[in-house]
GROMACS .gro file of N, CA and C in nm:
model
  471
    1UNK      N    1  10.423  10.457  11.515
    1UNK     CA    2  10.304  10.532  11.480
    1UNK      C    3  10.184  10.438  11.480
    2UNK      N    4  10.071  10.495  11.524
    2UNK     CA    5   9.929  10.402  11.521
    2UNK      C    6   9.881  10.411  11.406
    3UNK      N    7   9.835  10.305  11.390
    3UNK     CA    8   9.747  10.237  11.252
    3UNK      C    9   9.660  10.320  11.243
    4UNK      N   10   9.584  10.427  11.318
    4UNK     CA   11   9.491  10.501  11.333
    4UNK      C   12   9.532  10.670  11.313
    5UNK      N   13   9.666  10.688  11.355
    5UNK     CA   14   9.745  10.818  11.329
    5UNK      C   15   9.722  10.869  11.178
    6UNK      N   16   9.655  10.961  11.162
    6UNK     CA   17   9.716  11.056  11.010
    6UNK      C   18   9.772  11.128  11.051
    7UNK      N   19   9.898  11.151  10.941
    7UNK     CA   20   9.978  11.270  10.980
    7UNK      C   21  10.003  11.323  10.867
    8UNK      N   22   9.959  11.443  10.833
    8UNK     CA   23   9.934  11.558  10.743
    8UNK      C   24  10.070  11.641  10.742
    9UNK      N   25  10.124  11.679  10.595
    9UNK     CA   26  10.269  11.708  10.605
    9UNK      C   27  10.246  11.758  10.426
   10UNK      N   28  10.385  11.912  10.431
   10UNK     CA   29  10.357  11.965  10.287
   10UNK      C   30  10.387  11.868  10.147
   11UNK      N   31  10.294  11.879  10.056
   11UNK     CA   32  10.348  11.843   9.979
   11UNK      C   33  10.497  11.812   9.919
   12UNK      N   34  10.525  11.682   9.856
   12UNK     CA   35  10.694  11.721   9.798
   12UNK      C   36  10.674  11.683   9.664
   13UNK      N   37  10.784  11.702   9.573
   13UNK     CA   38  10.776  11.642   9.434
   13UNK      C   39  10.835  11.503   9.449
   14UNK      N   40  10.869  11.445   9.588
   14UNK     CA   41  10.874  11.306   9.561
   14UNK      C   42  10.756  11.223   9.607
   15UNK      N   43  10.605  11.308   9.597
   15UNK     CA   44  10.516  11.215   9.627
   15UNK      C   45  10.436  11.224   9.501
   16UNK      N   46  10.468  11.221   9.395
   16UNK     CA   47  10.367  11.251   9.261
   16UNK      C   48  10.369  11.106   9.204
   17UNK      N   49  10.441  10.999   9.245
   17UNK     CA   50  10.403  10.880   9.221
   17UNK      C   51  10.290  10.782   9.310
   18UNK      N   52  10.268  10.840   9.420
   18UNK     CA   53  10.186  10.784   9.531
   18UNK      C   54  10.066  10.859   9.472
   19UNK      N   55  10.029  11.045   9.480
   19UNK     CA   56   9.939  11.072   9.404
   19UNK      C   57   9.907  11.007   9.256
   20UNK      N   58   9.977  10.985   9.203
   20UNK     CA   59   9.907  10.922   9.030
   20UNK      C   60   9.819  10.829   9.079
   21UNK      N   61   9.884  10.692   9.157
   21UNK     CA   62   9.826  10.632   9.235
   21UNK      C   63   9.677  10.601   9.243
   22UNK      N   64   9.667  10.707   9.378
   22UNK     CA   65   9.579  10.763   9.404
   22UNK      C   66   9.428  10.817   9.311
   23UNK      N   67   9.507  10.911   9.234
   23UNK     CA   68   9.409  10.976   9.129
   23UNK      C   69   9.348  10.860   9.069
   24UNK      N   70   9.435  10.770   9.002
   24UNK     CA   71   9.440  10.672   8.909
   24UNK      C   72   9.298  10.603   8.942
   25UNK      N   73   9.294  10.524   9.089
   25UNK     CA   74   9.187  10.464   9.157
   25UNK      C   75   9.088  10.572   9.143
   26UNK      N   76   9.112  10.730   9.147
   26UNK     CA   77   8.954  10.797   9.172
   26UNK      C   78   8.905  10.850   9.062
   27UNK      N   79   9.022  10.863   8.888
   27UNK     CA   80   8.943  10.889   8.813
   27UNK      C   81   8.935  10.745   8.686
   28UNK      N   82   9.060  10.697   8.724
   28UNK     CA   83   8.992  10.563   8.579
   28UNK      C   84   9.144  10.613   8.533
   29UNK      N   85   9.193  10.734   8.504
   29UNK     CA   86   9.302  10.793   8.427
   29UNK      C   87   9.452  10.824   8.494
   30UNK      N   88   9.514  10.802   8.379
   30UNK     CA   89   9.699  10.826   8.391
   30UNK      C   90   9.697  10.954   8.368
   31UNK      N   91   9.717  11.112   8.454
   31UNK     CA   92   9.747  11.202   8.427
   31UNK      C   93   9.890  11.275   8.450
   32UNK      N   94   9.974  11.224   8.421
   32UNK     CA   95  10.146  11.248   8.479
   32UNK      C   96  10.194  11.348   8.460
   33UNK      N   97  10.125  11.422   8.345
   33UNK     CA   98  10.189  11.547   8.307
   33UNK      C   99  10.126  11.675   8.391
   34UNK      N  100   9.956  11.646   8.385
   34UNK     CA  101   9.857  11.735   8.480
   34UNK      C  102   9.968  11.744   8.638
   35UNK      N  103   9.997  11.588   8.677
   35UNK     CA  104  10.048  11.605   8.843
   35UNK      C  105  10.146  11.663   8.833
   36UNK      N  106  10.234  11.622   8.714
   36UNK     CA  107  10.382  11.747   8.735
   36UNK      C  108  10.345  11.870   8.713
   37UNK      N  109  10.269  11.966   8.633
   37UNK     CA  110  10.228  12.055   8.662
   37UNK      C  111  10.201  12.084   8.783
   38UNK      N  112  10.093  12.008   8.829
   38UNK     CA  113  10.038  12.028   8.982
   38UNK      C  114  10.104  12.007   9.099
   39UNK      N  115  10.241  11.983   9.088
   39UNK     CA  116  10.340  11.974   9.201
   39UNK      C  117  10.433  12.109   9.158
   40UNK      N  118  10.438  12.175   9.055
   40UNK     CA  119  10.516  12.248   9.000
   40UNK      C  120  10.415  12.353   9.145
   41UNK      N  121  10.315  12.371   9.055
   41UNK     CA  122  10.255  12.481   9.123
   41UNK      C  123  10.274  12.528   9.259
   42UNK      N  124  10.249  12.396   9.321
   42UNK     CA  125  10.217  12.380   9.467
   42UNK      C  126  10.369  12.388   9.529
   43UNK      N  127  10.467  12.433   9.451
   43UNK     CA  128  10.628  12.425   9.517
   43UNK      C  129  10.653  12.574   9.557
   44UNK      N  130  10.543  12.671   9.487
   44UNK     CA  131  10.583  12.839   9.447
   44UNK      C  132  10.463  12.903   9.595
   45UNK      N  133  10.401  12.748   9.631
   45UNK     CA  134  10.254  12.844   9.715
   45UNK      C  135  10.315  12.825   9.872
   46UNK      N  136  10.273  12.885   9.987
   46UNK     CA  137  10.262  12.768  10.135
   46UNK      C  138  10.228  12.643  10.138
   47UNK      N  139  10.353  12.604  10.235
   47UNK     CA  140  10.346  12.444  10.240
   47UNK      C  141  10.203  12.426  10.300
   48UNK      N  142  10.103  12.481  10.346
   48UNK     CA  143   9.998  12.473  10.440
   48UNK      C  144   9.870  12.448  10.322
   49UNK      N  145   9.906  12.489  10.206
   49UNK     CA  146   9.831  12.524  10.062
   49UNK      C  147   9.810  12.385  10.013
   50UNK      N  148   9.921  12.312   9.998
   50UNK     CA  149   9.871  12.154   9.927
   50UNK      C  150  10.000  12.096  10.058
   51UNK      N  151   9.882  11.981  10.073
   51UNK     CA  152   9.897  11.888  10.164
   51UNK      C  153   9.921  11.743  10.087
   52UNK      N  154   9.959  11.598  10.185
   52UNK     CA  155   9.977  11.490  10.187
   52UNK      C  156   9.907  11.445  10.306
   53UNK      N  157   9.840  11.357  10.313
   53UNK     CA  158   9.814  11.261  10.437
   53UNK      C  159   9.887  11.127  10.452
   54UNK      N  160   9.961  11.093  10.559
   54UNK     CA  161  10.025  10.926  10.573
   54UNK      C  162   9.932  10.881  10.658
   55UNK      N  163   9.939  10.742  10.644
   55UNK     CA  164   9.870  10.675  10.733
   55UNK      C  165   9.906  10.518  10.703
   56UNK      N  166   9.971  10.463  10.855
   56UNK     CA  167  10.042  10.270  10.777
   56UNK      C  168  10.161  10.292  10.693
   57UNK      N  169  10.245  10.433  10.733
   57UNK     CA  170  10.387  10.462  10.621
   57UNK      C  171  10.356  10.464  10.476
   58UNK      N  172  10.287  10.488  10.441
   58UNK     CA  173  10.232  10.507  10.314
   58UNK      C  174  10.156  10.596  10.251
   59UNK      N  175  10.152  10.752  10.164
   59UNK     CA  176  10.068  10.819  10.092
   59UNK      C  177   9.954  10.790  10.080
   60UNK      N  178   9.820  10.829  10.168
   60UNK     CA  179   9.669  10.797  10.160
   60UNK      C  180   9.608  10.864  10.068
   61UNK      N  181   9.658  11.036  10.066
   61UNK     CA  182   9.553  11.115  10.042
   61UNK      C  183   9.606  11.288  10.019
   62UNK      N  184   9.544  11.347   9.963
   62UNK     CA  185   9.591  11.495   9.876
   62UNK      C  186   9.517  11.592   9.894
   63UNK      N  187   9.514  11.688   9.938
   63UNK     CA  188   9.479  11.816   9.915
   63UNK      C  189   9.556  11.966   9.856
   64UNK      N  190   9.450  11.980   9.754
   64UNK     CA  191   9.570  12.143   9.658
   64UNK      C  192   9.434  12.245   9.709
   65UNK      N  193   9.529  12.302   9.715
   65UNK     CA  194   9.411  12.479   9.772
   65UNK      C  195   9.485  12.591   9.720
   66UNK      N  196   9.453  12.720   9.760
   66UNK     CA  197   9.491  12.839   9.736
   66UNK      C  198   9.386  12.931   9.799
   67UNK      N  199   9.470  13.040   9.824
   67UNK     CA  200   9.425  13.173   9.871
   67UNK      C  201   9.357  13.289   9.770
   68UNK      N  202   9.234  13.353   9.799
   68UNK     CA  203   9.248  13.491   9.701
   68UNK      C  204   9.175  13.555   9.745
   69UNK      N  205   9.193  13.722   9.735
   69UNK     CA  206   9.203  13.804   9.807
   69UNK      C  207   9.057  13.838   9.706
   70UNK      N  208   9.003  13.825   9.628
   70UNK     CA  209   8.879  13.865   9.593
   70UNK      C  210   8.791  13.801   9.439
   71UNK      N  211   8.837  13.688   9.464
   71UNK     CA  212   8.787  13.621   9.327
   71UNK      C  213   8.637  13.601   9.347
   72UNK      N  214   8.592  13.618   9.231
   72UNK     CA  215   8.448  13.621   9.207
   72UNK      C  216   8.372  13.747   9.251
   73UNK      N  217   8.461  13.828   9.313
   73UNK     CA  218   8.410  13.925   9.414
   73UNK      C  219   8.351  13.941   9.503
   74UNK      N  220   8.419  13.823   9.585
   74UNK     CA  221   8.405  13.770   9.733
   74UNK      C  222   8.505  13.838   9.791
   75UNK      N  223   8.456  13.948   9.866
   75UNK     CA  224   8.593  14.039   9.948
   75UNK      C  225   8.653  13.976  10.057
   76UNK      N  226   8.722  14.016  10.057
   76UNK     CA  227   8.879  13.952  10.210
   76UNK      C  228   8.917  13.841  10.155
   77UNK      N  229   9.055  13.717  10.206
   77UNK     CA  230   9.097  13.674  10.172
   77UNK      C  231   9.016  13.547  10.182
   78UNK      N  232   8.996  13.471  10.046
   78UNK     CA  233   8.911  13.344  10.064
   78UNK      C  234   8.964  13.182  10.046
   79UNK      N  235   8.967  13.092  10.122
   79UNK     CA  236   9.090  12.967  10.074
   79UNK      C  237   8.975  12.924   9.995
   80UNK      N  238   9.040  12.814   9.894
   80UNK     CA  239   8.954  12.805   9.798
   80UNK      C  240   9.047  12.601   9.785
   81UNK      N  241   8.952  12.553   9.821
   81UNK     CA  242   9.017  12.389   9.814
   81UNK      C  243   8.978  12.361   9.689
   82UNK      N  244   9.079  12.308   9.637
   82UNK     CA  245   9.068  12.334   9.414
   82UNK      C  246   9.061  12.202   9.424
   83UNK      N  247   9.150  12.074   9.459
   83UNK     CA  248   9.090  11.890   9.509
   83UNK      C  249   9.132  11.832   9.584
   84UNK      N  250   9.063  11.761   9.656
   84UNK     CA  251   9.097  11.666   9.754
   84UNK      C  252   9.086  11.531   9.712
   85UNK      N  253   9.162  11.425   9.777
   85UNK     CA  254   9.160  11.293   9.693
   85UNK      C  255   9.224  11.194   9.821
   86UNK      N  256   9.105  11.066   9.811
   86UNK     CA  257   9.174  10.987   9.954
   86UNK      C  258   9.139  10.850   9.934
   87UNK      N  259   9.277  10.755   9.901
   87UNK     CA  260   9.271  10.621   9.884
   87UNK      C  261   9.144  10.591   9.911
   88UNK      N  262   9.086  10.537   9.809
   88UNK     CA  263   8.960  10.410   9.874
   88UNK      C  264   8.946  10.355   9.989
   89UNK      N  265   9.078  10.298   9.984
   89UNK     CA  266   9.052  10.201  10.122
   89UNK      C  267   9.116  10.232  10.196
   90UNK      N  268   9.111  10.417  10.247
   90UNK     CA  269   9.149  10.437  10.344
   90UNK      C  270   9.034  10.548  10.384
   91UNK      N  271   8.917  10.552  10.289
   91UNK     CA  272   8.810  10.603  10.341
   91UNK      C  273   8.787  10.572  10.457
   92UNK      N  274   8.665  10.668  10.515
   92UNK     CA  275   8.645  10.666  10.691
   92UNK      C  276   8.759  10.679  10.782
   93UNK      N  277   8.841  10.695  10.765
   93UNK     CA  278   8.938  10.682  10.856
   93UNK      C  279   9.000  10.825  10.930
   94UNK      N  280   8.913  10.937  10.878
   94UNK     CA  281   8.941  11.064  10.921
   94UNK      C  282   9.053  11.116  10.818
   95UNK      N  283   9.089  11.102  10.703
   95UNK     CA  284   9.187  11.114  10.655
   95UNK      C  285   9.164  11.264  10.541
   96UNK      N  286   9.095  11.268  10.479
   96UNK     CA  287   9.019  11.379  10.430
   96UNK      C  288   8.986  11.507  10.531
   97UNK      N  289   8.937  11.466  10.642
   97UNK     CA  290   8.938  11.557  10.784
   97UNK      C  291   9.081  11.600  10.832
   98UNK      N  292   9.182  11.563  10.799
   98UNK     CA  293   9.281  11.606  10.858
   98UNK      C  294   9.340  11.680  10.827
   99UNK      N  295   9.293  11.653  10.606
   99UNK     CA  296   9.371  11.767  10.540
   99UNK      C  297   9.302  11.914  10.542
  100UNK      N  298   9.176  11.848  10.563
  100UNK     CA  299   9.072  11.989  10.525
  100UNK      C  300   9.088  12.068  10.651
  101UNK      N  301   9.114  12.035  10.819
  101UNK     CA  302   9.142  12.106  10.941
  101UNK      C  303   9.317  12.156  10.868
  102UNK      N  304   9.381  12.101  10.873
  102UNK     CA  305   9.531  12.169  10.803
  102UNK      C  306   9.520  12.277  10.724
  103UNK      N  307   9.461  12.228  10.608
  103UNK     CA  308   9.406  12.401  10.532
  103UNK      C  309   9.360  12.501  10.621
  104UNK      N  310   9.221  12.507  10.661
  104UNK     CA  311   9.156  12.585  10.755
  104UNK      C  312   9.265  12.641  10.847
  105UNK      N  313   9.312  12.562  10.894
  105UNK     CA  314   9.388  12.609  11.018
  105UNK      C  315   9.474  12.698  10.981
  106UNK      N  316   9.573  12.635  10.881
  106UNK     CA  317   9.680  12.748  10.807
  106UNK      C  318   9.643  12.865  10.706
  107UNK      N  319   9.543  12.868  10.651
  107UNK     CA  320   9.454  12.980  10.593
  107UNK      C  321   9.407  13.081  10.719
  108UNK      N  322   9.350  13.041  10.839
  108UNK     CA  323   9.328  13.116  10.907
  108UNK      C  324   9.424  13.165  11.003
  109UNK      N  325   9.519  13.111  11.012
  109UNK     CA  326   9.654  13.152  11.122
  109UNK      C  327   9.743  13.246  11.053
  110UNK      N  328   9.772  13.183  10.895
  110UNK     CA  329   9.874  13.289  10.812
  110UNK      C  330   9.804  13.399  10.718
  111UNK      N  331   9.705  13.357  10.696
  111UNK     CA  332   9.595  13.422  10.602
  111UNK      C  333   9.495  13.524  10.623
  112UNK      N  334   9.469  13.476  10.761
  112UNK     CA  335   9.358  13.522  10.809
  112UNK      C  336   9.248  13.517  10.742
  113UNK      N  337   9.212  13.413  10.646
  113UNK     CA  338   9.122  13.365  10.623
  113UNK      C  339   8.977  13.371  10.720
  114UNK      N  340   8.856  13.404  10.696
  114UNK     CA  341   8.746  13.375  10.755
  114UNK      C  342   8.622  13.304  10.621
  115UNK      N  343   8.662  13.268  10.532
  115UNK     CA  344   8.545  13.176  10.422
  115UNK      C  345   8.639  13.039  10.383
  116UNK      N  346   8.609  12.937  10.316
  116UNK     CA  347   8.650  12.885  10.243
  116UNK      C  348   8.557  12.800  10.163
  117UNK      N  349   8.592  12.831  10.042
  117UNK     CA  350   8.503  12.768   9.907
  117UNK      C  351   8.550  12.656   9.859
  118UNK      N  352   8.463  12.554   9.756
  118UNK     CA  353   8.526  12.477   9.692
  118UNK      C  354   8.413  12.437   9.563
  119UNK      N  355   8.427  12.378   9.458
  119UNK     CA  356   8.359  12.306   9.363
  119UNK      C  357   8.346  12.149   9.375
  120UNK      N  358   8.170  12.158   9.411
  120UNK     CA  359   8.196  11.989   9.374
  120UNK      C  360   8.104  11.951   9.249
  121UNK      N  361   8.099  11.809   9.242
  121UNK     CA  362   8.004  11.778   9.100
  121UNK      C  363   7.890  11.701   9.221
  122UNK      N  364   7.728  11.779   9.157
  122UNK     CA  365   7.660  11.727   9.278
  122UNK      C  366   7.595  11.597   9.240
  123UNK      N  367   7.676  11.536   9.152
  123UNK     CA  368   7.652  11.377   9.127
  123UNK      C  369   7.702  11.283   9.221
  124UNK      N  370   7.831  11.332   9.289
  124UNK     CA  371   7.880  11.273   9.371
  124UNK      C  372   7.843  11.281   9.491
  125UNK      N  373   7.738  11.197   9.563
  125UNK     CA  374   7.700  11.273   9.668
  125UNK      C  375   7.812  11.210   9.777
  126UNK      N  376   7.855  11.120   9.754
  126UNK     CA  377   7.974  11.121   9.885
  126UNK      C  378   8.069  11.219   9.880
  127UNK      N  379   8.085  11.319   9.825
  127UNK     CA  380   8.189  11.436   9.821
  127UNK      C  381   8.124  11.561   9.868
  128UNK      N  382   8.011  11.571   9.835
  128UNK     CA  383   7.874  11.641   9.872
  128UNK      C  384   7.867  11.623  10.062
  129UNK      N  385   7.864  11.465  10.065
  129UNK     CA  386   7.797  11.427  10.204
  129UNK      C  387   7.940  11.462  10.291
  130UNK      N  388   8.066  11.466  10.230
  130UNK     CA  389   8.204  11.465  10.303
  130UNK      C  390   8.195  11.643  10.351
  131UNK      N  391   8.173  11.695  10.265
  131UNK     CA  392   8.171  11.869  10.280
  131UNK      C  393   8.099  11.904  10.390
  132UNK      N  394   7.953  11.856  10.394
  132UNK     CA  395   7.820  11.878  10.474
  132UNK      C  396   7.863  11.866  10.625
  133UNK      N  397   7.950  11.692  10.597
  133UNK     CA  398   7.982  11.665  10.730
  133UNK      C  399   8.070  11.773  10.820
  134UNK      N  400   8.152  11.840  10.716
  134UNK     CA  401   8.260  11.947  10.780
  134UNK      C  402   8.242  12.082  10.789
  135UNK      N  403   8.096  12.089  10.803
  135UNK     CA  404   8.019  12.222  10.795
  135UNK      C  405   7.978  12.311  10.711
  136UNK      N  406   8.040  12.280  10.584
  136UNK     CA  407   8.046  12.340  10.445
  136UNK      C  408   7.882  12.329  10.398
  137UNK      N  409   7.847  12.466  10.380
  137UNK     CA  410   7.674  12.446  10.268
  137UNK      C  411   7.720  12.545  10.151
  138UNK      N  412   7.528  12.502  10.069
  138UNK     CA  413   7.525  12.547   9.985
  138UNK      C  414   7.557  12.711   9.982
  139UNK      N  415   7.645  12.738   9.885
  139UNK     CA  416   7.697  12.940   9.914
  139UNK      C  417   7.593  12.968   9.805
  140UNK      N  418   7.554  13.127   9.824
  140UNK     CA  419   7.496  13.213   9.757
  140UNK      C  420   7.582  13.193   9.587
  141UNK      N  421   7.640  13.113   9.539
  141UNK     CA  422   7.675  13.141   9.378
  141UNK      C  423   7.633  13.003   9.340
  142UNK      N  424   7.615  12.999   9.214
  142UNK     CA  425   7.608  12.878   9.137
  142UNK      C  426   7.714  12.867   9.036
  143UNK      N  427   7.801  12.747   8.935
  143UNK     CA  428   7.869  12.732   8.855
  143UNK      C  429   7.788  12.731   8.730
  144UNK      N  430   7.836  12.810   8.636
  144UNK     CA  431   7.818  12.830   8.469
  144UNK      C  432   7.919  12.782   8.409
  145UNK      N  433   7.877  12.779   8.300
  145UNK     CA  434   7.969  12.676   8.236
  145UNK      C  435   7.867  12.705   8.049
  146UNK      N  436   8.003  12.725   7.953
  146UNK     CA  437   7.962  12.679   7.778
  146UNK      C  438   8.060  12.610   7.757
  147UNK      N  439   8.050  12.537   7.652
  147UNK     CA  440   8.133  12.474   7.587
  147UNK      C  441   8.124  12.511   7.446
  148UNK      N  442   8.276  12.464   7.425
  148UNK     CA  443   8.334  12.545   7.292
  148UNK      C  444   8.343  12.478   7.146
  149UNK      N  445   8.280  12.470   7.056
  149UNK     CA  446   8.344  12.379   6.989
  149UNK      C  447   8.512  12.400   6.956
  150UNK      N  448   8.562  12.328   6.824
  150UNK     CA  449   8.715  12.328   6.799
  150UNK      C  450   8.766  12.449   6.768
  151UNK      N  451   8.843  12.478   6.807
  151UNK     CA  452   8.956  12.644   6.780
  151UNK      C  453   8.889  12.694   6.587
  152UNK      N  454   8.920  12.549   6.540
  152UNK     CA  455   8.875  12.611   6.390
  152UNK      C  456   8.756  12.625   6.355
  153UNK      N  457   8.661  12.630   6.418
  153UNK     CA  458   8.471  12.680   6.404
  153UNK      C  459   8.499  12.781   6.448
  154UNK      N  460   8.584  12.845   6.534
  154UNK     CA  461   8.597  13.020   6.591
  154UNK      C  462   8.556  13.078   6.520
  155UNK      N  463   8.466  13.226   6.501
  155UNK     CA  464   8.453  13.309   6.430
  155UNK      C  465   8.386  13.261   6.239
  156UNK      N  466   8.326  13.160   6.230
  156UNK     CA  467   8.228  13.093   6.135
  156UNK      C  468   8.132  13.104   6.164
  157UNK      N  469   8.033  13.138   6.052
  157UNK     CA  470   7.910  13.158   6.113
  157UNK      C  471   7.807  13.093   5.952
   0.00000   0.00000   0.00000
């Protein structure tokens, strides 16, 4: 295989140690229990839904998505990329592009998908500038958001 090859392939539950990894470098944090959840999930969806990228025999990079048929009340079926995540130092290398054409492709072949959404934080503008590059703009909705205080302030006034 070329040093330059990604090869995009379904998720398994024996790659949640390469993802921690991964995450680990992109958030600062050990989340082991979040990824077993998040491999749980991704075992019940299409393999086409959450992805792996290799590249050099080794786990680069992650994508989790899902399908829905009208969330937010966006009609027809919409893929919805929930995160993507790609070694540092395997940025540039098309590796993020391979998972995000894999989604697309399999959303629109099994799905028949024609939208796909996602959330970013627009602090990040290299996640911002990664989207832009892949044709993705700003959509007609914006994110809201309150925060709660503790379960026991509920209903105190």
């Amino acid at each position: 295989m070329s040093r330059t090859t990604v090869t995009v392939r379904p998720v398994e539950p024996s790659d949640l140690e390469a993802i921690l990894r991964i995450d680990e470098k992109l958030t600062g944090r050990v989340r082991k229990d979040y990824w077993r959840t998040r491999l749980d999930i991704a075992a019940l969806r299409p393999p086409w839904m959450s992805s792996v990228a290799e590249m050099d025999g080794r786990l680069v990079g992650f994508l989790f998505g899902w399908v829905s048929e009208s969330e937010f009340g966006m009609a027809g079926p919409t893929g919805w990329i929930d995160m993507i995540g790609v070694d540092p130092a395997y940025r540039g290398r098309r590796v993020g592009q391979a998972l995000v054409e894999r989604f697309l492709r399999g959303g629109q072949e099994l799905r028949g998908i024609r939208k796909v959404a996602t959330l970013i934080d627009l602090a990040q503008a290299d996640v911002r500038e990664f989207f832009t590059r892949l044709g993705f703009h700003h959509g007609p909705m914006i994110h809201m958001e309150t925060t709660l205080g503790p379960p026991e302030a509920a209903g105190r006034e």
